[in-house]
CSV table of C-alpha atoms in Angstrom, one decimal:
chain,number,residue,atom,x,y,z
U,505,MET,CA,69.8,137.9,86.7
U,506,THR,CA,67.1,140.1,85.0
U,507,GLU,CA,63.8,138.5,84.8
U,508,PHE,CA,63.2,136.1,82.2
U,509,SER,CA,60.2,138.1,80.7
U,510,ASP,CA,62.6,141.0,80.2
U,511,SER,CA,65.7,139.1,79.0
U,512,LEU,CA,67.8,139.3,76.2
U,513,PHE,CA,68.4,135.5,77.0
U,514,LYS,CA,64.6,134.9,76.5
U,515,LYS,CA,64.5,136.8,73.2
U,516,LEU,CA,67.3,135.0,72.0
U,517,TRP,CA,66.0,131.6,73.0
U,518,LEU,CA,62.3,132.1,71.5
U,519,THR,CA,63.9,133.6,68.2
U,520,VAL,CA,66.3,130.4,68.0
U,521,THR,CA,63.5,127.9,69.0
U,522,THR,CA,61.0,129.5,66.7
U,523,THR,CA,63.6,129.4,63.8
U,524,ILE,CA,64.0,126.0,64.3
U,525,LEU,CA,60.0,125.1,64.6
U,526,VAL,CA,59.4,127.1,61.4
U,527,THR,CA,62.2,125.1,59.6
U,528,VAL,CA,61.2,121.8,60.8
U,529,LEU,CA,57.4,122.4,59.6
U,530,TYR,CA,58.4,123.7,56.5
U,531,SER,CA,61.1,120.7,55.8
U,532,PHE,CA,58.1,118.6,57.0
U,533,LEU,CA,55.8,120.2,54.2
U,534,LEU,CA,58.2,120.0,51.3
U,535,SER,CA,59.2,116.3,52.2
U,536,TYR,CA,55.4,115.2,52.6
U,537,ILE,CA,54.8,117.0,49.2
U,538,PHE,CA,57.8,115.6,47.5
U,539,TYR,CA,57.8,112.2,49.2
U,540,GLU,CA,54.0,111.7,48.0
U,541,LYS,CA,54.7,112.9,44.5
U,542,LEU,CA,58.0,110.7,43.9
U,543,TYR,CA,56.1,107.9,45.2
U,544,VAL,CA,53.2,108.5,42.9
U,545,ASP,CA,55.5,108.8,40.1
U,546,ILE,CA,57.3,105.7,41.0
U,547,VAL,CA,53.9,103.5,41.3
U,548,GLU,CA,52.8,105.3,38.2
U,549,GLU,CA,56.3,104.1,36.4
U,550,SER,CA,55.9,100.6,38.1
U,551,LEU,CA,52.5,100.3,36.4
U,552,ILE,CA,53.4,101.3,33.2
U,553,GLU,CA,56.5,98.6,33.2
U,554,GLU,CA,54.0,96.0,34.5
U,555,GLY,CA,51.7,96.8,31.8
U,556,TYR,CA,54.1,96.5,29.0
U,557,ARG,CA,55.4,93.5,30.1
U,558,LEU,CA,52.1,91.9,30.1
U,559,ALA,CA,51.4,93.4,26.8
U,560,GLY,CA,54.6,91.7,25.5
U,561,ASP,CA,52.6,88.4,25.5
U,562,TYR,CA,50.3,89.6,22.8
U,563,THR,CA,51.3,88.7,19.5
U,564,GLY,CA,48.7,90.2,17.4
U,565,GLY,CA,45.0,89.3,16.1
U,566,PRO,CA,41.9,89.0,18.1
U,567,LEU,CA,42.6,88.6,22.2
U,568,THR,CA,42.8,84.5,23.0
U,569,ASP,CA,41.7,82.8,26.1
U,570,GLU,CA,44.9,81.8,26.9
U,571,LEU,CA,46.3,85.3,27.2
U,572,LYS,CA,43.1,86.3,29.1
U,573,ASP,CA,43.7,83.3,31.7
U,574,ARG,CA,47.5,84.2,31.8
U,575,VAL,CA,46.6,88.0,32.9
U,576,GLN,CA,43.9,86.6,35.6
U,577,TRP,CA,46.3,84.6,37.0
U,578,TYR,CA,48.9,87.6,37.3
U,579,ASN,CA,46.0,89.5,38.7
U,580,GLU,CA,45.7,87.1,41.5
U,581,LYS,CA,49.4,87.4,42.5
U,582,SER,CA,49.6,91.1,41.8
U,583,GLU,CA,49.2,93.8,44.3
U,584,SER,CA,47.6,96.0,41.7
U,585,GLU,CA,44.4,95.4,39.7
U,586,VAL,CA,45.1,94.1,36.3
U,587,PHE,CA,42.4,93.3,33.5
U,588,LEU,CA,42.6,92.4,29.9
U,589,VAL,CA,39.8,93.4,27.6
U,590,SER,CA,39.0,93.5,24.1
U,591,ASN,CA,36.8,96.4,24.4
U,592,PRO,CA,36.7,99.2,26.7
U,593,LYS,CA,33.0,98.5,27.4
U,594,GLU,CA,34.0,95.2,28.9
U,595,LEU,CA,35.6,96.9,31.7
U,596,SER,CA,32.2,97.3,33.4
U,597,ALA,CA,31.6,93.5,33.3
U,598,CYS,CA,35.0,93.1,35.3
U,599,LEU,CA,34.1,95.8,38.0
U,600,PRO,CA,31.4,95.8,40.3
U,601,TYR,CA,30.2,99.0,39.3
U,602,ALA,CA,28.1,100.3,36.5
U,603,ILE,CA,30.5,101.9,33.8
U,604,ASP,CA,30.5,102.3,30.3
U,605,TYR,CA,32.9,103.5,27.6
U,606,GLU,CA,32.2,107.1,27.7
U,607,THR,CA,33.2,107.8,31.3
U,608,LEU,CA,36.0,105.4,31.8
U,609,ILE,CA,37.9,105.8,28.1
U,610,GLY,CA,37.0,109.1,26.6
U,611,LYS,CA,37.6,109.9,22.9
U,612,GLU,CA,40.7,111.7,23.1
U,613,GLU,CA,42.3,108.9,25.4
U,614,ARG,CA,41.1,106.0,22.7
U,615,ASP,CA,43.0,108.3,20.0
U,616,GLN,CA,46.0,108.3,22.5
U,617,LEU,CA,45.8,104.2,22.6
U,618,LEU,CA,45.3,104.1,18.9
U,619,LYS,CA,48.7,106.1,18.7
U,620,GLY,CA,50.3,103.4,20.8
U,621,GLU,CA,50.6,105.5,23.9
U,622,PRO,CA,49.6,104.7,27.6
U,623,VAL,CA,46.7,106.6,28.9
U,624,ILE,CA,47.4,107.5,32.8
U,625,LYS,CA,44.7,108.6,34.9
U,626,SER,CA,44.8,109.5,38.4
U,627,GLY,CA,42.7,111.1,40.9
U,628,PHE,CA,39.1,110.5,42.2
U,629,GLU,CA,37.0,108.3,40.0
U,630,GLU,CA,33.5,108.7,40.9
U,631,ARG,CA,32.3,105.4,39.3
U,632,PHE,CA,34.9,103.6,41.5
U,633,GLY,CA,34.2,106.0,44.4
U,634,ARG,CA,37.8,106.3,45.3
U,635,LYS,CA,41.2,107.7,44.4
U,636,ILE,CA,43.0,105.9,41.7
U,637,LEU,CA,46.0,105.5,39.7
U,638,ALA,CA,45.2,104.0,36.6
U,639,VAL,CA,47.2,102.9,33.4
U,640,ALA,CA,45.8,101.4,30.3
U,641,ILE,CA,48.3,99.9,27.6
U,642,PRO,CA,47.2,99.5,24.1
U,643,LEU,CA,47.2,96.1,22.2
U,644,LEU,CA,47.5,97.1,18.9
U,645,ASP,CA,47.5,95.1,15.6
U,646,ASN,CA,48.4,97.0,12.6
U,647,SER,CA,46.8,100.3,14.1
U,648,ARG,CA,43.8,98.3,15.0
U,649,LEU,CA,43.0,98.6,18.9
U,650,GLU,CA,42.7,94.6,19.6
U,651,GLY,CA,42.4,95.2,23.3
U,652,ILE,CA,43.7,97.1,26.6
U,653,VAL,CA,45.9,95.8,29.5
U,654,TYR,CA,44.0,98.1,32.3
U,655,LEU,CA,46.1,98.6,35.4
U,656,TYR,CA,45.3,100.6,38.7
U,657,VAL,CA,45.9,100.7,42.4
U,658,PRO,CA,43.8,102.7,44.9
U,659,LEU,CA,45.6,105.7,46.0
U,660,ALA,CA,44.2,105.0,49.4
U,661,LYS,CA,47.6,102.6,49.7
U,662,ILE,CA,49.6,105.1,48.9
U,663,SER,CA,48.1,107.5,51.3
U,664,GLU,CA,48.5,105.2,54.0
U,665,LEU,CA,52.2,105.0,53.2
U,666,THR,CA,52.7,108.7,53.4
U,667,VAL,CA,50.6,108.7,56.4
U,668,ASP,CA,53.1,106.7,58.2
U,669,PHE,CA,56.0,108.6,57.1
U,670,SER,CA,54.4,111.4,58.0
U,671,PHE,CA,53.8,110.4,61.7
U,672,LEU,CA,57.3,109.2,61.8
U,673,TRP,CA,58.4,112.7,60.4
U,674,LEU,CA,56.5,114.6,62.7
U,675,ALA,CA,57.4,112.2,65.7
U,676,GLY,CA,61.2,113.2,64.7
U,677,GLY,CA,60.6,116.8,64.4
U,678,VAL,CA,59.0,117.0,67.7
U,679,ALA,CA,61.7,115.0,69.3
U,680,PHE,CA,64.3,117.2,67.6
U,681,ILE,CA,62.4,120.6,68.6
U,682,ILE,CA,62.5,119.5,72.2
U,683,ILE,CA,66.4,118.6,72.0
U,684,ALA,CA,67.3,121.7,70.2
U,685,ALA,CA,65.3,124.0,72.4
U,686,PHE,CA,66.8,122.1,75.2
U,687,LEU,CA,70.3,122.7,74.2
U,688,GLY,CA,69.6,126.1,72.8
U,689,PHE,CA,68.7,127.1,76.3
U,690,LYS,CA,71.8,125.8,77.7
U,691,MET,CA,74.0,127.3,75.0
U,692,LEU,CA,72.4,130.4,75.3
U,693,HIS,CA,72.4,130.5,78.9
U,694,LYS,CA,76.1,130.3,78.8
U,695,LEU,CA,76.8,132.8,76.1
U,696,THR,CA,74.6,135.4,77.6
U,697,ARG,CA,75.8,134.7,81.4
U,698,PRO,CA,79.0,137.3,80.9
U,699,LEU,CA,76.4,139.8,79.7
U,700,ALA,CA,74.4,139.3,82.9
U,701,ALA,CA,77.4,139.6,84.9
U,702,MET,CA,78.6,142.8,83.1
U,703,LYS,CA,75.0,144.3,83.7
U,704,GLU,CA,75.5,143.6,87.4
U,705,ALA,CA,79.0,144.6,87.3
U,706,ALA,CA,78.2,147.8,85.5
U,707,GLU,CA,75.3,148.6,88.4
U,708,LYS,CA,78.0,148.2,91.1
U,709,VAL,CA,80.4,150.5,89.1
U,710,SER,CA,77.8,153.0,89.0
U,711,GLU,CA,77.5,153.0,92.4
U,712,GLY,CA,81.1,153.6,93.1
U,713,ASP,CA,82.6,150.1,93.3
U,714,TYR,CA,85.4,150.0,91.0
U,715,SER,CA,86.9,147.1,92.2
U,716,VAL,CA,84.4,144.8,90.6
U,717,ARG,CA,85.7,142.5,87.6
U,718,VAL,CA,83.9,140.0,85.3
U,719,GLY,CA,85.2,136.5,85.0
U,720,ILE,CA,86.3,136.0,81.3
U,721,GLN,CA,85.5,132.4,80.1
U,722,SER,CA,85.9,132.6,76.4
U,723,LYS,CA,87.8,134.4,73.6
U,724,ASP,CA,84.9,135.3,71.3
U,725,GLU,CA,83.5,138.9,70.9
U,726,ILE,CA,81.4,138.4,74.4
U,727,GLY,CA,84.7,137.5,76.2
U,728,GLN,CA,86.3,140.5,74.4
U,729,LEU,CA,83.6,142.7,75.8
U,730,ALA,CA,84.2,141.2,79.1
U,731,LYS,CA,87.9,142.0,78.9
U,732,ALA,CA,87.1,145.3,77.4
U,733,PHE,CA,84.6,146.2,80.6
U,734,ASN,CA,87.4,144.8,82.9
U,735,HIS,CA,90.1,147.2,81.6
U,736,MET,CA,87.6,150.0,81.7
U,737,SER,CA,86.6,149.1,85.4
U,738,GLU,CA,90.4,148.9,86.2
U,739,SER,CA,91.4,152.4,84.5
U,740,ILE,CA,88.0,153.8,86.3
U,741,GLN,CA,89.5,152.5,89.4
U,742,LYS,CA,93.2,153.8,88.8
U,743,GLU,CA,91.5,157.3,87.9
U,744,ASP,CA,89.5,157.5,90.9
U,745,GLU,CA,92.6,156.5,93.1
U,746,LYS,CA,94.5,159.3,91.5
U,747,LYS,CA,91.7,161.5,92.1
U,748,ARG,CA,91.2,160.8,95.6
U,749,GLU,CA,95.1,160.9,96.0
U,750,PHE,CA,94.9,164.3,94.1
U,751,LEU,CA,92.5,165.9,96.3
U,752,ALA,CA,94.2,164.8,99.4
U,753,ASP,CA,97.7,166.2,98.1
U,754,VAL,CA,96.1,169.6,97.2
U,755,SER,CA,94.2,169.7,100.6
U,756,HIS,CA,97.5,168.9,102.2
U,757,GLU,CA,99.5,171.5,100.2
U,758,LEU,CA,97.0,174.2,100.8
U,759,ARG,CA,96.4,173.4,104.6
U,760,THR,CA,100.4,173.9,105.2
U,761,PRO,CA,100.5,177.6,103.9
U,762,LEU,CA,96.8,178.3,105.1
U,763,SER,CA,97.7,177.6,108.7
U,764,TYR,CA,101.0,179.8,108.4
U,765,ILE,CA,99.0,182.6,107.3
U,766,LYS,CA,96.2,182.3,109.6
U,767,GLY,CA,98.7,181.9,112.6
U,768,TYR,CA,100.9,184.6,111.4
U,769,SER,CA,98.1,187.2,110.8
U,770,GLU,CA,96.4,186.3,114.2
U,771,ALA,CA,99.5,187.1,116.0
U,772,LEU,CA,100.2,190.3,114.4
U,773,GLU,CA,96.4,191.1,114.9
U,774,ALA,CA,96.6,190.7,118.4
U,775,ASP,CA,99.8,192.5,118.9
U,776,MET,CA,101.5,189.7,120.2
U,777,ILE,CA,104.6,190.6,118.2
U,778,LYS,CA,105.8,194.0,119.1
U,779,GLU,CA,109.4,194.1,117.7
U,780,PRO,CA,109.4,195.5,114.2
U,781,SER,CA,111.9,193.3,112.8
U,782,GLU,CA,109.9,190.4,114.0
U,783,GLN,CA,106.7,192.1,112.7
U,784,LYS,CA,108.6,192.4,109.1
U,785,LYS,CA,110.0,188.7,109.4
U,786,TYR,CA,106.2,187.3,109.7
U,787,LEU,CA,104.8,189.6,107.2
U,788,LYS,CA,107.5,188.1,104.9
U,789,LEU,CA,106.8,184.6,105.9
U,790,ILE,CA,102.8,185.5,105.3
U,791,ASN,CA,103.8,186.9,102.0
U,792,ARG,CA,106.0,183.9,100.9
U,793,GLU,CA,103.1,181.3,102.0
U,794,SER,CA,100.5,183.4,99.9
U,795,GLY,CA,102.8,183.3,97.0
U,796,ARG,CA,103.3,179.6,97.2
U,797,MET,CA,99.5,179.4,97.2
U,798,VAL,CA,99.2,181.4,94.2
U,799,LYS,CA,101.9,179.3,92.3
U,800,LEU,CA,100.0,175.8,93.5
U,801,VAL,CA,96.5,177.1,92.2
U,802,SER,CA,98.5,178.5,88.9
U,803,ASP,CA,99.9,175.0,88.4
U,804,LEU,CA,96.9,173.5,89.4
U,805,LEU,CA,94.9,175.5,86.6
U,806,ASP,CA,97.6,174.6,84.2
U,807,LEU,CA,97.7,170.9,84.9
U,808,SER,CA,93.8,170.6,84.8
U,809,ARG,CA,93.7,172.3,81.3
U,810,LEU,CA,96.5,169.9,80.1
U,811,ASP,CA,94.6,167.1,81.3
U,812,ALA,CA,91.2,168.5,79.6
U,813,ASP,CA,93.1,169.0,76.2
U,814,GLU,CA,92.4,172.4,76.6
U,815,TYR,CA,95.8,173.7,76.3
U,816,GLN,CA,96.1,175.7,73.1
U,817,LEU,CA,99.5,176.3,71.7
U,818,VAL,CA,100.1,179.1,69.3
U,819,LYS,CA,103.1,177.7,67.4
U,820,THR,CA,105.8,179.8,65.5
U,821,PRO,CA,109.2,179.1,64.3
U,822,PHE,CA,111.7,180.9,66.4
U,823,PRO,CA,115.3,180.6,67.2
U,824,LEU,CA,115.5,178.5,70.4
U,825,ALA,CA,119.2,180.1,71.4
U,826,GLN,CA,117.7,183.5,71.4
U,827,LEU,CA,114.8,182.5,73.7
U,828,ILE,CA,117.5,180.9,76.2
U,829,GLU,CA,119.6,183.9,76.3
U,830,ASP,CA,116.6,186.4,77.0
U,831,PHE,CA,115.0,184.0,79.4
U,832,ILE,CA,118.1,183.2,81.6
U,833,ALA,CA,119.0,187.0,82.1
U,834,LYS,CA,116.1,187.0,84.4
U,835,TYR,CA,117.8,184.7,86.7
U,836,GLY,CA,121.0,187.0,87.3
U,837,PRO,CA,119.9,188.4,90.5
U,838,ALA,CA,119.1,184.7,91.9
U,839,LEU,CA,122.5,183.2,90.5
U,840,ASN,CA,124.5,185.8,92.0
U,841,GLU,CA,122.8,185.7,95.4
U,842,LYS,CA,123.7,182.1,95.5
U,843,LYS,CA,127.1,182.4,93.7
U,844,ILE,CA,126.0,180.0,91.0
U,845,SER,CA,128.0,180.3,87.7
U,846,LEU,CA,126.1,179.9,84.5
U,847,LYS,CA,127.6,178.1,81.5
U,848,LEU,CA,126.0,178.5,78.0
U,849,ASP,CA,126.9,176.6,74.9
U,850,LEU,CA,124.1,177.7,72.3
U,851,ASP,CA,123.9,176.9,68.6
U,852,PRO,CA,122.5,180.1,67.2
U,853,GLU,CA,121.4,178.1,63.8
U,854,VAL,CA,118.7,176.0,65.6
U,855,ILE,CA,115.0,176.9,64.9
U,856,ILE,CA,111.9,174.9,66.5
U,857,ASN,CA,108.2,175.3,65.9
U,858,GLY,CA,106.7,176.0,69.2
U,859,ASP,CA,104.9,178.1,71.6
U,860,GLU,CA,107.4,180.6,72.8
U,861,GLY,CA,105.5,181.5,76.2
U,862,ARG,CA,104.9,177.5,77.2
U,863,VAL,CA,108.8,176.7,75.9
U,864,GLU,CA,109.8,179.5,78.7
U,865,GLN,CA,107.6,178.1,80.8
U,866,ILE,CA,109.4,174.5,80.3
U,867,PHE,CA,112.9,176.1,81.1
U,868,GLN,CA,111.7,178.1,84.3
U,869,ASN,CA,110.3,175.0,85.7
U,870,ILE,CA,113.6,173.1,85.5
U,871,ILE,CA,115.9,176.2,86.1
U,872,ASP,CA,113.7,177.0,89.4
U,873,ASN,CA,114.7,173.4,90.4
U,874,SER,CA,118.4,173.5,89.6
U,875,ILE,CA,118.8,176.7,91.3
U,876,CYS,CA,116.8,175.4,94.2
U,877,TYR,CA,118.9,172.1,94.6
U,878,THR,CA,122.2,173.6,93.8
U,879,GLU,CA,124.6,174.6,96.8
U,880,SER,CA,126.3,178.0,96.9
U,881,GLY,CA,129.2,177.8,94.6
U,882,GLY,CA,127.8,175.3,92.4
U,883,THR,CA,127.4,175.5,88.7
U,884,ILE,CA,124.3,175.3,85.9
U,885,SER,CA,125.4,174.4,82.5
U,886,ILE,CA,122.8,175.0,79.5
U,887,LYS,CA,123.7,173.4,75.9
U,888,LEU,CA,121.8,173.6,72.8
U,889,SER,CA,122.7,171.8,69.8
U,890,GLN,CA,121.5,169.7,66.7
U,891,HIS,CA,120.5,166.3,67.2
U,892,SER,CA,119.5,163.2,65.1
U,893,TYR,CA,115.8,164.0,66.7
U,894,GLY,CA,116.1,167.3,65.8
U,895,THR,CA,117.3,169.6,68.6
U,896,MET,CA,118.9,168.7,72.2
U,897,VAL,CA,118.8,171.3,75.0
U,898,GLU,CA,121.1,169.7,77.9
U,899,ILE,CA,120.5,171.6,81.3
U,900,ARG,CA,123.1,170.2,84.1
U,901,ASP,CA,123.5,171.0,87.6
U,902,THR,CA,125.9,170.5,90.2
U,903,GLY,CA,123.4,170.0,92.8
U,904,ILE,CA,122.3,167.5,95.4
U,905,GLY,CA,121.3,164.8,92.9
U,906,ILE,CA,118.4,162.4,93.1
U,907,PRO,CA,118.3,158.7,94.0
U,908,GLU,CA,117.8,156.5,91.1
U,909,GLU,CA,114.7,155.1,92.6
U,910,ASP,CA,113.1,158.4,92.5
U,911,ILE,CA,113.7,159.5,89.1
U,912,SER,CA,111.0,157.5,87.1
U,913,LYS,CA,108.6,159.3,89.8
U,914,LEU,CA,109.7,162.7,89.3
U,915,THR,CA,106.8,163.9,86.8
U,916,ASP,CA,104.3,162.3,89.1
U,917,ARG,CA,102.0,165.2,90.4
U,918,PHE,CA,103.3,166.2,93.9
U,919,TYR,CA,106.2,163.9,94.0
U,920,ARG,CA,108.9,165.5,95.9
U,921,VAL,CA,112.4,163.6,96.9
U,922,ASN,CA,112.8,165.7,99.9
U,923,LYS,CA,109.2,166.9,101.0
U,924,ALA,CA,110.2,169.0,103.9
U,925,ARG,CA,113.1,170.8,101.9
U,926,SER,CA,110.8,171.2,98.9
U,927,ARG,CA,108.1,173.1,100.9
U,928,SER,CA,110.5,175.0,102.7
U,929,ASP,CA,111.7,176.3,99.1
U,930,GLY,CA,108.2,177.1,97.9
U,931,GLY,CA,108.3,174.3,95.7
U,932,THR,CA,104.4,172.5,94.6
U,933,GLY,CA,105.9,169.2,93.5
U,934,LEU,CA,104.0,170.1,90.0
U,935,GLY,CA,106.6,171.4,87.8
U,936,LEU,CA,108.1,168.7,86.2
U,937,ALA,CA,104.6,167.3,85.5
U,938,ILE,CA,103.5,170.4,83.6
U,939,VAL,CA,107.2,170.2,81.7
U,940,ASP,CA,106.5,166.6,80.9
U,941,LYS,CA,102.9,167.6,79.3
U,942,LEU,CA,104.3,170.5,77.6
U,943,VAL,CA,107.4,168.7,76.2
U,944,LYS,CA,104.9,166.1,74.6
U,945,LEU,CA,102.6,168.9,73.7
U,946,HIS,CA,105.5,170.1,71.4
U,947,ASP,CA,106.3,166.5,70.1
U,948,GLY,CA,109.4,166.2,71.8
U,949,LYS,CA,110.5,163.9,74.9
U,950,MET,CA,112.4,164.6,78.3
U,951,GLU,CA,115.0,162.4,79.9
U,952,ILE,CA,116.4,162.5,83.4
U,953,SER,CA,119.7,161.2,85.0
U,954,SER,CA,121.1,161.9,88.1
U,955,GLU,CA,123.6,160.8,90.7
U,956,PRO,CA,123.4,162.0,94.6
U,957,GLY,CA,125.8,164.3,95.5
U,958,LYS,CA,127.1,164.9,91.9
U,959,GLY,CA,124.0,166.7,90.2
U,960,THR,CA,121.0,166.0,87.9
U,961,THR,CA,121.0,166.1,83.7
U,962,ILE,CA,117.7,167.0,82.0
U,963,LYS,CA,117.9,166.5,78.3
U,964,LEU,CA,114.9,167.9,76.2
U,965,TYR,CA,114.5,166.8,72.6
U,966,PHE,CA,112.4,168.8,70.1
U,967,PRO,CA,111.6,168.8,66.3
U,968,SER,CA,113.6,171.5,64.6
U,969,VAL,CA,112.8,173.3,61.6
U,970,HIS,CA,115.3,173.2,58.4
U,971,ILE,CA,115.1,176.5,56.6
């Protein structure tokens, strides 16, 4: 695995952990602010309700000693400080602080009390030397302020509660961060493990080991990426095997004619062959093998261009029957030499859109095989007709036929049913591979059927042009 300091795993883990940490701290700050504010609001509301309950015992007129004693008794039982005064100035006598009317209850607040509204004071009170939350409830008699029920609590008590809350919150938050970081570590390690495996596998592939595969453990995007990597590695391995096999086949195919040419030419150069007839025979063999090499190189170039999609077709509409008639005329001498009869059944109305030169190359490779593998006195039939696909060309011979298990391999490069015979006849084993690719470039398809001893039938299907 890559060093932790440079790994994607580290970056993801730090990102997740930092996000969790920021979220927890932000949540704590919001919770602390809201908790304190809500708690202060609750205490404030409680003091107001408490003050109004006490004020409910006032029935008017000057404040009585009985009411003062009752409030004093309540003060001793209550958690808040409660006082009942007939004049705000009397508050200084009830508290251990020098205080006067102007500092505790101002003019605006007195006006508010005269309206029957409670006065709420929160914050640091210099005369008390502490933060307080205080409520003053007016006792009115016909719009006359006869007294005040004054309640307050030190905010220090509230802060103590919020400190406890904060401590618990932070302790829980730290525990959550540790657990989340640990679980995130495990989860991200599991998620990034296939990526690390793919990195190691990619390095092996780059070094030429195409057999490496990545273990797929999930069906998510990473699992799909691993599956795609395995498919790519498998495809590269297959292509590499094909390339090695192809190079081996090419080397083998070239080695045979080159060895013949070298041996025959050395024999002629050393005057080992005295008879003119034998010399002519050897020269003919040299010419045959050199022609075979030319055909092999030409076919290899065609296949290379087809594989690289560099084969540019120049398509034009043309009557296929005319092309077949003109093309097959070239095979007159070869057919006569082997006494092979030719039967044509061509529909002159069939027109296809294709490259005439490449279509002729298709027929040439097929007819070459038909003539090569049809014994003397046999027959080759070519039928051209309209078909639901568009156009069908059926080429049938009465040759030696092909075993059923070999038919599916006929379009493989250098594949021969009878290797010895193919070489003696000059075949390269590439003809049908080229035919298959050219037919597909014309949006067509090819079907091959055969029976040993009875012959072979090749059907070509092309889209037709309707005029």
